[in-house]
């Protein structure tokens, strides 16, 4: 990533926060990069701070509660959708009213606008995601002048299309015909509708459009592609997939689980987590023709009861009801559930319940595919939110889809290995399974003091943290943490990962593996501290794939959206055994996200070593010592009591078949005993016919 002043994506994403000691006065506003002088950004700031634009005052967008979604079936088959949408009746202000509010001079004055005052009083919290770039007084004056000359369009909430598509596309009127591919059925858009004139399926993601400049010089080829008919577009992509031999792998199957509605949620303009990174990921995967190499599924959202398998019901009830309109920051339950606080890592936004249900449902459905032997590798890039606890939101994570998926796998598999390559410690998953020997958690992450002087979030995961210390606890020794310092490079990380992971697999012998592939361990990530390139990150996926276990591959962190998309597209190709050409296809929607020197130069594998490089604080001696300590920790891993010791070479499938046969025999035996009991009673009654009782009646 180049400097923030030249980075269209990241400069628009920066946090507009004030220094702790700044007075409420324009003259004391700290300096910032010039990259904020952008019409879309001005619109965002006016929406964020302007009078009359508070989320509490705006009509509620995206707050519809959706129930009884279509069943999770392959998209190529027809499916019936049943939706009950409940939306409050609110009046929406006109465009002229919004523009009048945006243009108010008072909304730009920190003395007169209470929202700015609240932000000035906010203190920096340890592990906060806030960035130190702050707009200057000159920036504010320039934005006013630009606004006066060229007012931006009225703000359209990101959930306008979301709700409309649910009503139109999922109401049952627009059922997709059998035999369609995901591309035909609207997989690239927001709902099950055909490719529209905007060049890709369904409605465009207006959240992405707000964050990307038009960049017409990069969009000429896509504009020509857009002008073609649907059949011509499909044929172009099919020919390209054929040219590069995009076909399903032989000997194993890969499935892709994704509900496109998940990308239409928005944490807020200043928040690093951008669900629209999934839009870029999806478009890259489809543009390369990888859809022809996998089974594609559009899973249903998880239900309340399914989420309650792990999470507290009271916490889930809170998630299902809280909105920006009814939240009470001073409420004790609000704070107890991990919301609010000094940095508000987990904000309340419109559609929050839909969001957590969608990504969790996809992970659970992917796990089910593995259990049904429909897939050998199942992918859900929308999942991987590893910090959420049983009843607390944490680190941008509300529901822990990983725990739910692993619990699903444990219904058939005796041992599951969880591997986490996110730059942050996978604490939520570790704590969820700390008292069982059926799950082994292995996490590679940054550990230590960060550049602000605070422990790097979440502040846990040292090498000596091996789970419970009580010898009677079955989970003792079933945790291995690999703490890494700033700036680790490709070769160091690859050696470390292969050495330690291989030892864990040999020792633990898992029946299935879950790999959390957080992309914030890439070089140049907005919140990360490593120097990994895309192929080095993908090496981890390739290594785990080589263990030939059922593999659930999920997303996670990643806060430079263009590089997240590149990485997950590459790792999808790794799963299916495909090689991708370096030049990005020109017919990708939002191609401007990847063009320009500061955005990677329009190629799939830019050198991330040249972007925001961190000093490498890891040397060979330190890493060797770390590996020795990790292998020493593995010595304490004994044979798990709950694990069946297979001394006869019986496969897992044979064991399951034997178990089913035994259960059937037991059921038949119960039926026989019931039948014998009934027969005995019948014979007893027959022997009593004509006995004393009856003779007395003659």
C-alpha positions as CSV (number, residue, x, y, z in Angstrom):
1,X,0.0,0.0,0.0
2,X,1.4,3.4,-1.0
3,X,1.0,6.4,1.2
4,X,-2.5,7.0,2.4
5,X,-2.7,10.3,0.5
6,X,-2.5,8.4,-2.8
7,X,-4.6,5.4,-1.9
8,X,-8.2,5.8,-3.1
9,X,-9.5,2.9,-1.2
10,X,-7.8,3.3,2.1
11,X,-7.8,7.1,2.2
12,X,-11.6,7.0,2.0
13,X,-11.7,4.4,4.7
14,X,-9.6,6.3,7.2
15,X,-11.1,7.2,10.6
16,X,-12.0,10.9,11.1
17,X,-11.1,10.9,14.8
18,X,-9.7,13.7,16.9
19,X,-6.6,13.6,19.1
20,X,-7.3,13.2,22.8
21,X,-6.0,16.5,23.8
22,X,-7.5,18.6,21.0
23,X,-9.8,21.5,22.0
24,X,-13.1,21.9,20.2
25,X,-11.8,24.4,17.8
26,X,-11.0,24.4,14.1
27,X,-7.6,26.0,14.7
28,X,-6.4,23.1,16.8
29,X,-7.4,20.3,14.3
30,X,-4.4,18.2,13.5
31,X,-2.9,17.7,10.1
32,X,-4.0,15.1,7.6
33,X,-3.3,13.8,4.1
34,X,-4.7,15.6,1.1
35,X,-6.3,12.4,-0.1
36,X,-9.5,13.3,1.8
37,X,-10.4,16.1,-0.7
38,X,-12.9,13.9,-2.5
39,X,-16.6,14.5,-3.2
40,X,-17.6,11.1,-2.0
41,X,-15.7,11.6,1.2
42,X,-17.3,15.0,1.8
43,X,-20.6,13.3,1.4
44,X,-19.6,10.7,4.0
45,X,-18.5,13.3,6.5
46,X,-21.6,15.3,6.0
47,X,-23.7,12.2,6.6
48,X,-21.6,11.3,9.6
49,X,-21.5,14.7,11.3
50,X,-24.1,16.9,9.6
51,X,-27.3,18.1,11.3
52,X,-30.3,16.0,10.4
53,X,-28.3,13.2,9.1
54,X,-27.9,11.2,12.4
55,X,-28.7,7.5,12.0
56,X,-31.4,8.0,14.6
57,X,-33.1,10.6,12.5
58,X,-32.9,8.8,9.2
59,X,-35.5,6.3,8.0
60,X,-34.5,2.8,9.1
61,X,-32.8,1.1,6.2
62,X,-32.2,-2.6,6.0
63,X,-33.9,-3.4,9.3
64,X,-36.3,-5.9,7.8
65,X,-36.4,-9.2,9.8
66,X,-36.3,-12.0,7.2
67,X,-37.5,-15.4,8.2
68,X,-37.9,-18.8,6.5
69,X,-35.4,-18.3,3.7
70,X,-35.1,-20.8,0.9
71,X,-33.4,-24.1,1.9
72,X,-29.6,-24.4,1.4
73,X,-29.5,-26.1,-2.0
74,X,-27.1,-25.9,-5.0
75,X,-28.0,-22.8,-6.9
76,X,-28.1,-24.7,-10.2
77,X,-31.3,-26.3,-8.9
78,X,-34.6,-24.5,-8.5
79,X,-35.5,-23.5,-5.0
80,X,-38.5,-22.0,-3.4
81,X,-38.2,-18.9,-1.3
82,X,-40.5,-17.8,1.5
83,X,-39.9,-14.5,3.0
84,X,-41.8,-12.6,5.7
85,X,-40.4,-9.1,5.8
86,X,-41.4,-6.7,8.6
87,X,-40.4,-3.1,8.0
88,X,-41.5,-0.1,10.1
89,X,-43.5,2.5,8.4
90,X,-41.3,5.6,8.3
91,X,-41.3,8.7,6.1
92,X,-38.2,9.4,4.1
93,X,-36.9,13.0,3.8
94,X,-36.7,14.4,0.3
95,X,-33.5,14.9,-1.6
96,X,-33.8,18.7,-1.2
97,X,-34.2,18.3,2.5
98,X,-31.1,16.2,2.7
99,X,-29.1,18.6,0.6
100,X,-30.2,21.5,2.8
101,X,-29.1,19.6,5.9
102,X,-25.8,18.7,4.3
103,X,-25.2,22.3,3.3
104,X,-25.7,23.7,6.8
105,X,-22.7,25.7,7.9
106,X,-23.3,24.8,11.5
107,X,-22.9,21.1,10.8
108,X,-19.2,21.8,10.0
109,X,-18.6,23.8,13.2
110,X,-17.2,21.6,16.0
111,X,-18.5,24.1,18.6
112,X,-22.1,23.8,17.4
113,X,-22.4,20.2,16.4
114,X,-22.7,17.9,19.5
115,X,-21.6,14.8,17.5
116,X,-18.2,16.4,16.9
117,X,-18.0,17.3,20.6
118,X,-18.6,13.7,21.5
119,X,-15.8,12.5,19.3
120,X,-13.4,15.0,20.6
121,X,-14.0,13.8,24.1
122,X,-13.5,10.2,23.2
123,X,-10.3,8.6,24.6
124,X,-8.1,6.2,22.7
125,X,-8.6,2.6,23.9
126,X,-5.9,-0.1,23.9
127,X,-6.1,-2.2,20.8
128,X,-8.3,0.5,19.1
129,X,-8.5,0.4,15.3
130,X,-8.5,4.2,15.1
131,X,-6.1,5.7,12.6
132,X,-4.1,8.8,13.4
133,X,-5.0,10.7,10.2
134,X,-7.2,13.6,10.9
135,X,-8.8,16.3,8.6
136,X,-7.4,19.8,8.8
137,X,-9.3,23.1,9.0
138,X,-8.1,23.7,5.4
139,X,-9.7,20.4,4.4
140,X,-13.0,21.4,6.0
141,X,-13.0,24.8,4.2
142,X,-12.1,23.1,0.9
143,X,-14.9,20.6,1.2
144,X,-17.4,23.4,1.9
145,X,-16.3,25.2,-1.3
146,X,-16.5,22.0,-3.3
147,X,-19.9,21.2,-1.9
148,X,-21.2,24.7,-2.8
149,X,-20.1,24.3,-6.4
150,X,-21.0,20.7,-6.9
151,X,-23.4,19.2,-4.4
152,X,-23.2,15.4,-4.2
153,X,-26.1,13.2,-4.8
154,X,-28.4,12.5,-1.9
155,X,-27.2,9.7,0.2
156,X,-28.8,6.3,-0.6
157,X,-28.5,3.8,2.3
158,X,-26.7,0.6,1.5
159,X,-29.8,-1.4,2.4
160,X,-32.2,0.1,-0.1
161,X,-31.3,-2.4,-2.7
162,X,-30.9,-5.1,0.0
163,X,-34.5,-4.9,1.2
164,X,-35.9,-4.4,-2.3
165,X,-34.1,-7.4,-3.6
166,X,-35.3,-9.6,-0.8
167,X,-38.9,-8.6,-1.5
168,X,-38.5,-9.0,-5.3
169,X,-36.0,-11.8,-5.7
170,X,-36.9,-14.0,-2.8
171,X,-40.6,-13.6,-2.5
172,X,-41.2,-16.6,-4.6
173,X,-42.2,-14.7,-7.8
174,X,-38.8,-14.8,-9.2
175,X,-37.8,-18.4,-8.7
176,X,-34.7,-19.2,-10.8
177,X,-35.3,-21.8,-13.5
178,X,-33.6,-25.2,-13.1
179,X,-30.3,-25.6,-14.8
180,X,-29.0,-22.1,-14.4
181,X,-25.5,-21.4,-13.2
182,X,-24.9,-18.9,-10.3
183,X,-23.9,-16.3,-12.9
184,X,-27.2,-16.7,-14.7
185,X,-29.2,-16.8,-11.5
186,X,-27.8,-13.6,-10.1
187,X,-25.0,-14.9,-8.0
188,X,-22.9,-11.9,-8.9
189,X,-25.5,-9.5,-7.7
190,X,-27.7,-9.0,-4.7
191,X,-30.5,-11.4,-5.4
192,X,-31.7,-14.2,-7.6
193,X,-32.3,-12.0,-10.7
194,X,-30.7,-12.2,-14.1
195,X,-27.7,-10.2,-15.3
196,X,-28.8,-6.6,-15.7
197,X,-27.6,-3.9,-17.9
198,X,-25.0,-2.6,-15.4
199,X,-22.7,-5.3,-16.6
200,X,-22.9,-7.8,-13.8
201,X,-25.7,-9.8,-12.2
202,X,-28.3,-8.1,-10.0
203,X,-28.0,-4.6,-8.5
204,X,-24.6,-3.0,-8.2
205,X,-23.2,-2.7,-4.7
206,X,-23.6,1.0,-4.1
207,X,-21.4,0.7,-1.0
208,X,-18.5,-0.2,-3.2
209,X,-19.3,2.6,-5.6
210,X,-19.1,5.1,-2.8
211,X,-15.6,4.0,-1.9
212,X,-14.2,3.8,-5.4
213,X,-13.6,6.8,-7.6
214,X,-15.1,6.5,-11.2
215,X,-11.6,6.1,-12.7
216,X,-12.9,6.1,-16.2
217,X,-9.5,5.4,-17.7
218,X,-9.5,2.0,-16.1
219,X,-13.1,1.2,-16.9
220,X,-13.1,1.4,-20.8
221,X,-12.9,-2.3,-21.3
222,X,-15.5,-3.0,-18.7
223,X,-17.8,-0.4,-20.3
224,X,-17.5,-2.2,-23.6
225,X,-18.2,-5.5,-21.8
226,X,-21.2,-4.0,-20.1
227,X,-22.7,-3.1,-23.5
228,X,-22.8,-6.7,-24.6
229,X,-25.8,-9.0,-24.3
230,X,-26.1,-11.4,-21.4
231,X,-25.3,-14.4,-23.7
232,X,-22.2,-12.6,-25.1
233,X,-20.9,-11.8,-21.6
234,X,-21.4,-15.4,-20.5
235,X,-19.6,-16.7,-23.7
236,X,-16.6,-14.4,-23.1
237,X,-16.1,-15.7,-19.6
238,X,-16.7,-19.3,-20.7
239,X,-14.1,-19.0,-23.4
240,X,-11.6,-17.5,-21.0
241,X,-12.2,-20.3,-18.5
242,X,-11.8,-22.9,-21.3
243,X,-8.6,-21.2,-22.5
244,X,-7.0,-21.4,-19.1
245,X,-8.3,-25.0,-18.5
246,X,-10.7,-24.1,-15.7
247,X,-12.4,-27.4,-14.9
248,X,-13.3,-29.3,-11.8
249,X,-10.4,-31.1,-10.2
250,X,-10.1,-34.8,-10.6
251,X,-10.3,-37.1,-7.6
252,X,-11.8,-34.6,-5.2
253,X,-14.5,-32.0,-5.1
254,X,-14.6,-28.4,-3.9
255,X,-17.7,-26.4,-2.9
256,X,-18.1,-22.7,-2.6
257,X,-20.7,-21.5,0.0
258,X,-21.7,-17.9,-0.2
259,X,-24.9,-15.8,0.3
260,X,-24.5,-12.5,-1.7
261,X,-26.7,-10.6,0.7
262,X,-23.9,-10.6,3.3
263,X,-21.8,-8.1,1.4
264,X,-24.6,-5.4,1.6
265,X,-23.9,-4.6,5.2
266,X,-21.9,-1.6,6.4
267,X,-20.1,-1.2,9.7
268,X,-19.6,2.5,9.1
269,X,-17.4,4.8,7.1
270,X,-14.7,4.9,9.7
271,X,-14.6,1.2,10.5
272,X,-11.8,-1.0,9.1
273,X,-14.1,-4.0,8.5
274,X,-15.6,-3.7,5.0
275,X,-18.0,-6.5,4.1
276,X,-17.8,-5.2,0.5
277,X,-14.4,-6.8,0.3
278,X,-16.5,-9.9,-0.4
279,X,-17.9,-8.1,-3.5
280,X,-14.4,-7.7,-4.9
281,X,-13.5,-11.3,-4.0
282,X,-16.5,-12.7,-5.6
283,X,-16.0,-10.6,-8.8
284,X,-12.4,-11.8,-9.1
285,X,-13.4,-15.4,-8.6
286,X,-16.1,-15.3,-11.2
287,X,-14.1,-13.2,-13.7
288,X,-11.3,-15.8,-13.8
289,X,-13.9,-18.5,-14.4
290,X,-13.3,-20.4,-11.2
291,X,-17.1,-20.9,-10.9
292,X,-16.7,-23.7,-13.4
293,X,-14.3,-25.6,-11.1
294,X,-16.5,-25.8,-8.0
295,X,-20.0,-26.7,-6.8
296,X,-21.7,-23.4,-5.9
297,X,-24.2,-23.1,-3.1
298,X,-26.2,-20.2,-1.8
299,X,-26.9,-21.3,1.8
300,X,-29.7,-20.1,4.0
301,X,-29.1,-17.9,7.1
302,X,-28.6,-19.7,10.4
303,X,-31.6,-19.8,12.6
304,X,-31.8,-18.5,16.2
305,X,-31.8,-22.1,17.5
306,X,-28.8,-23.0,15.4
307,X,-26.8,-20.1,16.7
308,X,-27.9,-21.0,20.3
309,X,-26.0,-24.3,20.0
310,X,-23.0,-22.3,21.2
311,X,-24.1,-18.7,22.0
312,X,-26.1,-17.6,25.0
313,X,-29.8,-17.1,24.2
314,X,-29.9,-13.8,26.0
315,X,-27.0,-12.5,23.9
316,X,-28.6,-13.7,20.7
317,X,-31.9,-12.1,21.7
318,X,-30.1,-8.8,22.1
319,X,-28.4,-9.2,18.7
320,X,-31.7,-10.0,17.0
321,X,-33.5,-6.8,18.4
322,X,-30.8,-4.1,18.7
323,X,-30.7,-1.4,16.0
324,X,-29.1,2.0,15.7
325,X,-32.5,3.5,16.5
326,X,-33.2,1.6,19.7
327,X,-29.7,1.0,21.2
328,X,-29.0,2.5,24.6
329,X,-25.3,3.1,25.0
330,X,-25.7,3.6,28.8
331,X,-27.6,0.3,29.2
332,X,-25.5,-2.2,31.3
333,X,-26.5,-5.1,29.0
334,X,-25.3,-3.1,26.0
335,X,-21.8,-2.8,27.6
336,X,-21.8,-6.3,29.0
337,X,-22.4,-7.8,25.6
338,X,-19.3,-6.1,24.2
339,X,-20.9,-3.0,22.5
340,X,-20.0,0.6,23.0
341,X,-17.0,1.5,25.1
342,X,-14.2,3.8,24.2
343,X,-13.5,2.6,20.7
344,X,-16.7,0.7,19.8
345,X,-14.9,-2.1,17.9
346,X,-18.3,-3.8,17.4
347,X,-20.8,-1.2,16.4
348,X,-24.5,-1.7,16.0
349,X,-25.6,-1.2,12.4
350,X,-28.7,-1.8,10.4
351,X,-29.2,-5.4,9.4
352,X,-26.8,-6.7,12.1
353,X,-28.9,-9.8,12.8
354,X,-29.1,-10.6,9.1
355,X,-25.4,-10.2,8.8
356,X,-24.4,-12.7,11.5
357,X,-27.1,-15.2,10.4
358,X,-25.8,-15.1,6.8
359,X,-22.1,-15.7,7.4
360,X,-22.8,-18.2,10.2
361,X,-25.3,-20.1,8.0
362,X,-22.7,-20.4,5.2
363,X,-20.0,-21.9,7.6
364,X,-22.5,-24.4,9.0
365,X,-23.7,-25.4,5.6
366,X,-20.1,-25.8,4.4
367,X,-19.4,-28.1,7.4
368,X,-22.5,-30.1,6.5
369,X,-21.3,-30.6,3.0
370,X,-18.1,-32.2,4.4
371,X,-20.1,-34.5,6.7
372,X,-22.3,-35.6,3.8
373,X,-19.2,-36.4,1.7
374,X,-20.4,-33.9,-0.9
375,X,-17.2,-32.0,-0.7
376,X,-13.6,-32.7,0.2
377,X,-12.9,-28.9,0.5
378,X,-15.6,-26.4,1.4
379,X,-15.0,-22.7,1.2
380,X,-16.8,-19.8,2.9
381,X,-14.9,-16.5,2.6
382,X,-17.6,-14.6,4.5
383,X,-16.9,-16.5,7.7
384,X,-13.9,-16.8,10.1
385,X,-15.0,-14.3,12.8
386,X,-12.8,-15.9,15.5
387,X,-13.0,-13.4,18.4
388,X,-16.7,-13.7,19.4
389,X,-17.3,-15.3,22.7
390,X,-20.3,-17.2,24.0
391,X,-22.1,-14.1,25.1
392,X,-19.8,-11.2,24.1
393,X,-18.9,-9.5,20.8
394,X,-15.3,-8.7,20.4
395,X,-12.8,-7.6,17.7
396,X,-15.4,-6.9,14.9
397,X,-16.9,-10.4,15.6
398,X,-20.5,-10.9,16.8
399,X,-21.2,-14.6,16.3
400,X,-18.4,-17.2,16.2
401,X,-19.3,-19.2,13.0
402,X,-16.0,-21.2,13.4
403,X,-17.1,-22.7,16.7
404,X,-20.5,-23.5,15.3
405,X,-19.0,-25.2,12.3
406,X,-16.5,-27.2,14.4
407,X,-19.4,-28.3,16.7
408,X,-21.1,-29.5,13.5
409,X,-18.1,-31.5,12.4
410,X,-17.8,-33.1,15.8
411,X,-21.1,-34.9,15.4
412,X,-19.2,-37.4,13.1
413,X,-15.5,-36.7,13.4
414,X,-13.6,-37.7,16.6
415,X,-10.8,-35.1,16.2
416,X,-10.8,-31.7,14.5
417,X,-7.7,-29.5,14.0
418,X,-8.3,-25.7,13.9
419,X,-5.5,-23.6,12.3
420,X,-5.6,-19.8,12.4
421,X,-3.3,-17.7,10.2
422,X,-5.0,-14.4,11.0
423,X,-2.6,-11.7,12.3
424,X,-4.6,-11.7,15.5
425,X,-4.8,-14.6,18.0
426,X,-7.8,-16.8,17.5
427,X,-8.8,-16.4,21.2
428,X,-12.6,-17.0,20.8
429,X,-12.2,-20.5,19.2
430,X,-9.4,-21.5,21.7
431,X,-11.5,-20.6,24.7
432,X,-14.6,-22.3,23.3
433,X,-12.8,-25.7,23.1
434,X,-10.3,-25.4,26.0
435,X,-12.0,-28.2,28.0
436,X,-12.1,-30.8,25.3
437,X,-9.5,-33.1,23.7
438,X,-11.5,-33.5,20.5
439,X,-10.4,-30.1,19.1
440,X,-6.8,-28.9,18.8
441,X,-6.3,-25.2,18.2
442,X,-3.2,-23.9,16.5
443,X,-2.8,-20.1,16.0
444,X,0.0,-18.2,14.2
445,X,-0.3,-14.5,15.1
446,X,1.4,-11.2,16.0
447,X,2.1,-11.0,19.8
448,X,3.6,-8.3,21.8
449,X,3.5,-4.5,22.2
450,X,2.3,-2.6,19.1
451,X,3.5,0.8,17.8
452,X,1.1,2.6,20.1
453,X,2.6,1.1,23.2
454,X,-0.4,-1.2,23.9
455,X,-0.5,-5.0,23.6
456,X,-1.4,-6.1,20.1
457,X,-5.1,-7.1,20.1
458,X,-6.3,-9.3,21.8
459,X,-3.2,-9.4,23.9
460,X,-3.2,-13.2,24.3
461,X,-1.6,-16.2,22.6
462,X,1.9,-16.5,24.0
463,X,3.9,-19.7,23.5
464,X,3.3,-20.8,27.1
465,X,-0.5,-20.6,26.8
466,X,-1.4,-24.2,26.3
467,X,-4.9,-24.3,27.5
468,X,-6.0,-25.4,31.0
469,X,-3.4,-26.3,33.6
470,X,-5.5,-28.7,35.6
471,X,-4.3,-32.2,34.7
472,X,-7.8,-33.5,35.1
473,X,-9.0,-31.2,32.3
474,X,-9.2,-33.1,29.0
475,X,-8.3,-29.9,27.1
476,X,-4.8,-29.6,28.7
477,X,-2.1,-29.5,26.1
478,X,-4.6,-29.2,23.2
479,X,-3.7,-25.6,22.4
480,X,-0.6,-24.4,20.6
481,X,0.1,-20.7,20.1
482,X,2.9,-19.4,17.8
483,X,3.6,-15.8,18.7
484,X,5.4,-13.9,15.9
485,X,7.0,-10.5,16.0
486,X,6.6,-7.7,13.4
487,X,7.7,-7.9,9.8
488,X,8.1,-11.7,9.3
489,X,8.8,-12.4,5.6
490,X,7.7,-15.1,3.1
491,X,10.5,-17.7,3.6
492,X,10.4,-17.4,7.4
493,X,6.7,-17.8,7.6
494,X,6.5,-20.7,5.2
495,X,9.2,-22.6,7.0
496,X,7.6,-21.9,10.4
497,X,4.1,-22.9,9.2
498,X,5.2,-26.2,7.5
499,X,7.4,-27.3,10.3
500,X,5.0,-26.7,13.2
501,X,1.7,-27.7,11.4
502,X,3.2,-30.9,10.1
503,X,4.3,-31.9,13.6
504,X,0.8,-31.2,15.0
505,X,-0.9,-33.2,12.2
506,X,1.5,-36.1,12.8
507,X,0.9,-36.0,16.6
508,X,-2.8,-35.3,16.7
509,X,-4.0,-37.2,13.6
510,X,-7.1,-35.1,13.0
511,X,-10.1,-36.4,11.1
512,X,-10.9,-33.0,9.7
513,X,-9.2,-29.6,9.5
514,X,-10.7,-26.1,9.7
515,X,-8.4,-23.3,8.4
516,X,-9.1,-19.7,9.2
517,X,-7.3,-17.7,6.4
518,X,-7.4,-14.2,7.7
519,X,-5.8,-11.9,5.1
520,X,-4.6,-9.2,7.6
521,X,-1.3,-11.1,7.8
522,X,-0.5,-9.8,4.4
523,X,2.1,-7.1,3.9
524,X,0.5,-3.6,3.7
525,X,-2.6,-4.5,5.6
526,X,-4.2,-1.6,7.3
527,X,-4.1,-3.3,10.7
528,X,-1.5,-6.0,10.2
529,X,2.2,-6.1,11.0
530,X,3.6,-8.8,8.8
531,X,5.3,-8.6,5.3
532,X,3.7,-11.6,3.6
533,X,3.0,-11.8,-0.1
534,X,-0.1,-13.4,-1.6
535,X,1.5,-16.6,-2.7
536,X,3.2,-17.1,0.7
537,X,-0.2,-16.7,2.4
538,X,-1.6,-19.2,-0.1
539,X,1.3,-21.6,0.7
540,X,-0.5,-22.3,4.0
541,X,-3.7,-23.4,2.2
542,X,-1.7,-25.5,-0.2
543,X,0.2,-27.2,2.7
544,X,-3.0,-28.0,4.6
545,X,-4.7,-29.2,1.4
546,X,-1.8,-31.7,1.1
547,X,-2.8,-33.5,4.3
548,X,-5.8,-35.0,2.5
549,X,-8.3,-34.4,5.3
550,X,-11.7,-32.9,4.9
551,X,-11.0,-29.2,4.8
552,X,-13.2,-26.3,5.8
553,X,-11.6,-23.0,4.5
554,X,-13.0,-19.8,5.9
555,X,-12.1,-16.1,5.8
556,X,-11.3,-13.8,8.7
557,X,-9.5,-10.5,9.0
558,X,-8.2,-8.4,6.2
559,X,-8.5,-4.6,6.0
560,X,-7.1,-3.6,2.6
561,X,-10.0,-4.9,0.5
562,X,-8.2,-5.1,-2.9
563,X,-5.5,-7.4,-1.4
564,X,-8.0,-9.5,0.5
565,X,-9.8,-10.1,-2.8
566,X,-6.6,-11.0,-4.6
567,X,-5.6,-13.4,-1.8
568,X,-8.8,-15.3,-1.4
569,X,-9.2,-15.6,-5.2
570,X,-5.7,-17.1,-5.4
571,X,-6.5,-19.5,-2.5
572,X,-9.7,-20.5,-4.2
573,X,-7.5,-21.4,-7.2
574,X,-5.1,-23.3,-5.0
575,X,-8.0,-25.4,-3.7
576,X,-9.1,-26.5,-7.2
577,X,-5.6,-26.8,-8.5
578,X,-5.8,-24.0,-11.0
579,X,-3.2,-21.5,-12.1
580,X,-4.3,-17.9,-12.6
581,X,-2.7,-15.5,-15.1
582,X,-1.2,-12.4,-13.4
583,X,-3.0,-9.8,-15.5
584,X,-6.5,-9.3,-14.1
585,X,-9.4,-9.8,-16.5
586,X,-10.6,-6.5,-17.9
587,X,-14.3,-7.3,-17.5
588,X,-14.2,-7.2,-13.7
589,X,-16.7,-4.8,-12.2
590,X,-15.0,-2.2,-10.0
591,X,-11.7,-2.8,-11.9
592,X,-10.5,0.6,-10.6
593,X,-10.0,-1.0,-7.2
594,X,-7.0,-2.9,-8.6
595,X,-5.6,-0.4,-11.1
596,X,-3.0,2.3,-10.7
597,X,0.4,1.9,-9.1
598,X,-0.8,2.5,-5.6
599,X,-3.5,-0.2,-6.0
600,X,-1.3,-3.0,-7.4
601,X,-1.0,-2.0,-11.1
602,X,-3.9,-4.2,-12.4
603,X,-2.2,-7.5,-11.6
604,X,-3.2,-10.4,-9.3
605,X,0.2,-10.7,-7.6
606,X,1.7,-7.3,-6.8
607,X,4.8,-7.2,-4.6
608,X,3.4,-6.4,-1.2
609,X,6.9,-6.1,0.2
610,X,7.0,-2.6,-1.3
611,X,3.9,-1.4,0.5
612,X,4.0,-0.2,4.1
613,X,6.9,-2.5,4.8
614,X,7.5,-3.3,8.5
615,X,11.0,-3.8,10.0
616,X,11.6,-7.5,10.4
617,X,12.1,-8.2,14.1
618,X,12.4,-12.0,13.6
619,X,15.7,-13.7,13.1
620,X,16.7,-17.3,12.4
621,X,17.8,-17.9,15.9
622,X,14.5,-16.6,17.4
623,X,12.4,-18.7,15.0
624,X,14.4,-21.9,15.7
625,X,13.9,-21.4,19.4
626,X,10.2,-20.8,18.8
627,X,9.9,-24.1,16.9
628,X,11.8,-26.0,19.6
629,X,9.4,-24.7,22.2
630,X,6.4,-25.6,20.1
631,X,7.6,-29.1,19.6
632,X,8.4,-29.4,23.3
633,X,4.8,-28.3,24.1
634,X,3.5,-31.1,21.7
635,X,5.2,-33.7,23.9
636,X,2.6,-33.1,26.6
637,X,-0.1,-34.1,24.1
638,X,-1.2,-37.6,25.2
639,X,-3.6,-39.8,23.4
640,X,-7.0,-38.3,23.9
641,X,-9.3,-40.5,26.1
642,X,-12.3,-39.8,24.0
643,X,-10.6,-40.8,20.8
644,X,-11.2,-44.3,19.5
645,X,-7.7,-46.0,19.2
646,X,-7.8,-47.7,15.8
647,X,-5.4,-50.6,16.0
648,X,-6.8,-52.5,13.0
649,X,-6.5,-49.9,10.2
650,X,-10.3,-49.4,10.0
651,X,-11.2,-46.3,8.0
652,X,-13.5,-43.6,9.3
653,X,-16.2,-44.6,6.8
654,X,-16.0,-48.3,8.0
655,X,-16.3,-47.2,11.6
656,X,-19.4,-45.0,10.8
657,X,-20.9,-47.9,8.9
658,X,-20.3,-50.3,11.7
659,X,-21.8,-47.8,14.2
660,X,-24.9,-47.5,12.0
661,X,-25.3,-51.3,11.8
662,X,-24.9,-51.6,15.5
663,X,-27.6,-49.0,16.1
664,X,-29.9,-50.7,13.7
665,X,-29.4,-54.0,15.4
666,X,-30.1,-52.4,18.8
667,X,-33.3,-50.9,17.3
668,X,-34.4,-54.2,15.9
669,X,-33.6,-55.9,19.3
670,X,-35.8,-53.3,21.1
671,X,-38.6,-54.0,18.6
672,X,-38.3,-57.8,19.1
673,X,-38.4,-57.4,22.8
674,X,-41.5,-55.2,22.5
675,X,-43.1,-57.8,20.2
676,X,-42.3,-60.6,22.6
677,X,-43.8,-58.7,25.5
678,X,-47.0,-58.0,23.5
679,X,-47.2,-61.7,22.5
680,X,-46.7,-62.9,26.1
681,X,-49.5,-60.6,27.3
682,X,-51.8,-61.9,24.5
683,X,-51.2,-65.5,25.4
684,X,-51.8,-64.8,29.1
685,X,-55.1,-63.3,28.3
686,X,-56.0,-66.3,26.1
687,X,-55.2,-68.8,28.9
688,X,-57.5,-66.9,31.2
689,X,-60.5,-67.3,28.9
690,X,-63.0,-69.5,30.7
691,X,-61.3,-69.0,34.1
692,X,-63.0,-68.4,37.4
693,X,-64.0,-64.9,36.5
694,X,-65.9,-66.0,33.5
695,X,-67.4,-69.1,35.1
696,X,-68.9,-66.9,37.7
697,X,-70.8,-65.1,35.0
698,X,-72.4,-68.2,33.5
